Short mmCIF file of C-alpha atoms in Angstrom, two decimals:
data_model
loop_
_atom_site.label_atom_id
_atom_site.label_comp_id
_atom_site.label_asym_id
_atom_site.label_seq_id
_atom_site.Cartn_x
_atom_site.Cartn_y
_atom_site.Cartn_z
CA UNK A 73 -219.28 307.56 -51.53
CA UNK A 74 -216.64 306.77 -48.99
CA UNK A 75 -214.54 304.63 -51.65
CA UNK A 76 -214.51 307.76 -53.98
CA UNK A 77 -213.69 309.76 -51.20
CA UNK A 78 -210.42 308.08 -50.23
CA UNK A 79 -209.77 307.43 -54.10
CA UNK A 80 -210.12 310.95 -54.53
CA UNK A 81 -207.82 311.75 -51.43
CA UNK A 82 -205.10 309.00 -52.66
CA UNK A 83 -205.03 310.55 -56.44
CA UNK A 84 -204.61 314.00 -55.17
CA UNK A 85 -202.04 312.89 -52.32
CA UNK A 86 -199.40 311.54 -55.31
CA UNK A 87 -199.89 313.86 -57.30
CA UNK A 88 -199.21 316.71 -54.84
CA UNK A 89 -196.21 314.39 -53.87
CA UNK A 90 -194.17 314.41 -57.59
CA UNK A 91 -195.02 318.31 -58.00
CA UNK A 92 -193.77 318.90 -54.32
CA UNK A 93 -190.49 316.87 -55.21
CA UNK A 94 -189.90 318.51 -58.57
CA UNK A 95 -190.17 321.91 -56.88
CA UNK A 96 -188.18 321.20 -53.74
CA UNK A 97 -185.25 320.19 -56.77
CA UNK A 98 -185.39 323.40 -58.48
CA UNK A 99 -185.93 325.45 -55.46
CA UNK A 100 -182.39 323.69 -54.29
CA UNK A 101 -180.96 324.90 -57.12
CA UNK A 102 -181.68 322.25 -59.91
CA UNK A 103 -181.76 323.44 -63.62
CA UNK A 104 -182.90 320.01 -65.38
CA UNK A 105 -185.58 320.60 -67.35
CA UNK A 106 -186.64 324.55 -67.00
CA UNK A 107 -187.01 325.07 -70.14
CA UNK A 108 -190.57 322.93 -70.04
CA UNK A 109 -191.86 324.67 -67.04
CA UNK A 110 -190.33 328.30 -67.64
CA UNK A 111 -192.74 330.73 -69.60
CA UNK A 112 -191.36 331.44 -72.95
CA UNK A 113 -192.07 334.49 -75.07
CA UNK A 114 -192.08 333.63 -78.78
CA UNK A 115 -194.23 337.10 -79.79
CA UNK A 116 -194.13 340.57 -78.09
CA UNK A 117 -197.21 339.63 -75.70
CA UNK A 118 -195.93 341.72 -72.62
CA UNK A 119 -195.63 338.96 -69.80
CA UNK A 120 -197.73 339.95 -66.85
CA UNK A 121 -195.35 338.39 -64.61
CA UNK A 122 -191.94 339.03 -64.34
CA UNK A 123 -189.93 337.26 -66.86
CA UNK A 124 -186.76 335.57 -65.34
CA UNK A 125 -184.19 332.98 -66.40
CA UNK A 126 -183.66 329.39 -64.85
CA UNK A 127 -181.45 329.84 -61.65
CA UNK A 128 -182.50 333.57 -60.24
CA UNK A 129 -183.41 334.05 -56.85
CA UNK A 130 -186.83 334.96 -57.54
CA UNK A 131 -187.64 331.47 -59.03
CA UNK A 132 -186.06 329.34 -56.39
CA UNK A 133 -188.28 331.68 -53.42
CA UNK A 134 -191.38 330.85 -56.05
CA UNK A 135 -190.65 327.01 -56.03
CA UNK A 136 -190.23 326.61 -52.25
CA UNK A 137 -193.37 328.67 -52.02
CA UNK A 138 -195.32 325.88 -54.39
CA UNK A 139 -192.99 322.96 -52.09
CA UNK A 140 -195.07 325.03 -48.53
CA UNK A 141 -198.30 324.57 -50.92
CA UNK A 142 -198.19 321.11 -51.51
CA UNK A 143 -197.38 320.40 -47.94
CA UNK A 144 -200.31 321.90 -46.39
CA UNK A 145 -202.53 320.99 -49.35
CA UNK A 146 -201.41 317.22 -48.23
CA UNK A 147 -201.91 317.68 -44.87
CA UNK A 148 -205.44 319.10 -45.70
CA UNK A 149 -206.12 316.09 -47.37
CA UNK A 150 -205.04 313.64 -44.50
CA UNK A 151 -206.95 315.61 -42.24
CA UNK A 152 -209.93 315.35 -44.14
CA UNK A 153 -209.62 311.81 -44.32
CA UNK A 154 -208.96 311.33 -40.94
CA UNK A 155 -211.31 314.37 -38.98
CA UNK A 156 -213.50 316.35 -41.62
CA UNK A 157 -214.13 319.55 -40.85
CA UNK A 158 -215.58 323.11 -41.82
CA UNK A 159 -211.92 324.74 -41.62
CA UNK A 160 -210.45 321.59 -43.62
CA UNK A 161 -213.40 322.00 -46.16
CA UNK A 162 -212.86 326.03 -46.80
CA UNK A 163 -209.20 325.63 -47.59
CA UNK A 164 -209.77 322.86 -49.86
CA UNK A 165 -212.40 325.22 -51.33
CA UNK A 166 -209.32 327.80 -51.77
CA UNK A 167 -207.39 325.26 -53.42
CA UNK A 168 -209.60 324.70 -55.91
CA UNK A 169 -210.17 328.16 -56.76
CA UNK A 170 -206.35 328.22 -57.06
CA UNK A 171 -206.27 325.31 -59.56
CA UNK A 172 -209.13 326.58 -61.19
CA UNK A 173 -207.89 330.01 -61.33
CA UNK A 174 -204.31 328.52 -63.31
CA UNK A 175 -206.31 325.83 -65.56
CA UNK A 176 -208.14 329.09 -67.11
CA UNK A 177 -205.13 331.36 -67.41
CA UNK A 178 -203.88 334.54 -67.27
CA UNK A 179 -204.16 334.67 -71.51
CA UNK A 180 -200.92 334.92 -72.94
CA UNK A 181 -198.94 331.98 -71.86
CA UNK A 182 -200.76 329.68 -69.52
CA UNK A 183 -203.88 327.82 -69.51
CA UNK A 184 -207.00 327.30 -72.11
CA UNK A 185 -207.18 330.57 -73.33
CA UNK A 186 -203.21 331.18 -73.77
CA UNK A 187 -202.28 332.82 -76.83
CA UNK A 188 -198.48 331.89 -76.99
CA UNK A 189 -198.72 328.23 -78.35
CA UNK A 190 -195.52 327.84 -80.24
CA UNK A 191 -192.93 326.98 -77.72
CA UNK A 192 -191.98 324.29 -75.63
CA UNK A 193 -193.68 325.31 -72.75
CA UNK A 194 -196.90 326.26 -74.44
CA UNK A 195 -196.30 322.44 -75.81
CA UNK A 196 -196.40 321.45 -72.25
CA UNK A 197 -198.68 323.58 -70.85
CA UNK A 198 -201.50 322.45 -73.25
CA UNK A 199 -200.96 318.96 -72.67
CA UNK A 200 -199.99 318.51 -69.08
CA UNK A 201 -199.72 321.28 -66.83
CA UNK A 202 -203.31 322.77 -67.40
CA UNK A 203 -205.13 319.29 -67.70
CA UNK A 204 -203.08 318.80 -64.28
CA UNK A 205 -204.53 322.02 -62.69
CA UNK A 206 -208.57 320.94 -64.18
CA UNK A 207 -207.87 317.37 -62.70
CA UNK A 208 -206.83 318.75 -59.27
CA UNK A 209 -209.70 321.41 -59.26
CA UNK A 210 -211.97 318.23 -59.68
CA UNK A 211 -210.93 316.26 -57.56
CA UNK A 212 -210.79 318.95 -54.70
CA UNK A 213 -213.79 320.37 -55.36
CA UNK A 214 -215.28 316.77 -55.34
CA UNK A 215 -213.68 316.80 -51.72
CA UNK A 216 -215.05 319.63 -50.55
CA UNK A 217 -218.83 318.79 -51.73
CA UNK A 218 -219.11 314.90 -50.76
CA UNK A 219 -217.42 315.73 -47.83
#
């Protein structure tokens, strides 16, 4: 149980790791690539978040908000690994909601149940971003049960 324990820790570690990097890049100010990760509106479904372009304010304050995310999250994780804990175990609990919460959706352009499927972030939605999100919600809920 140990040895998936620290397998569990090291998967979720990296992966926080490349997600952390690619939003420290666009909260900096990068613009490679936001047309994957921006939600696109192909039909009239009315967005339930705001809808903004690749370089406004709002997105670079929502990417250094996912960058402080991933750095706790991986400290979590270390701590766990080093001094488990009832604190360490509820906010891993929270993080899995989180991921949990995004791999279902909010029905229109992200997750399982989206509805917009005919753009290029729906593309990439469906076949990384979500499975991403279920994969994380695994492997921290895992965490926070075989503690």
């Amino acid at each position: 149980m140990e040895l998936l324990k620290h397998i569990l820790i090291v998967l979720d570690i990296v992966m926080s790791l490349a997600i952390l990097s690619v939003h420290a890049y666009w909260a900096c100010g990068g613009t490679k690539l936001t047309e994957y990760v921006l939600p696109a509106y192909k039909h009239n479904y009315k967005p339930h978040l705001m809808h903004v372009k690749a370089g406004d304010q709002p997105p670079a304050w929502a990417a250094w908000g996912v960058v402080f995310c991933f750095v706790v999250q991986i400290t979590l994780l270390i701590w766990d690994w080093v001094s488990p804990n009832i604190v360490v175990r509820v906010l891993l609990g929270v993080a899995t909601l989180v991921f949990f919460v995004r791999f279902i959706g909010e029905t229109n352009v992200v997750g399982i149940f989206k509805r917009e499927r005919d753009t290029v972030f729906a593309y990439w939605d469906t076949r990384l971003y979500t499975p991403v999100c279920f994969v994380f919600a695994l492997s921290l809920g895992a965490l926070v049960f075989i503690g």
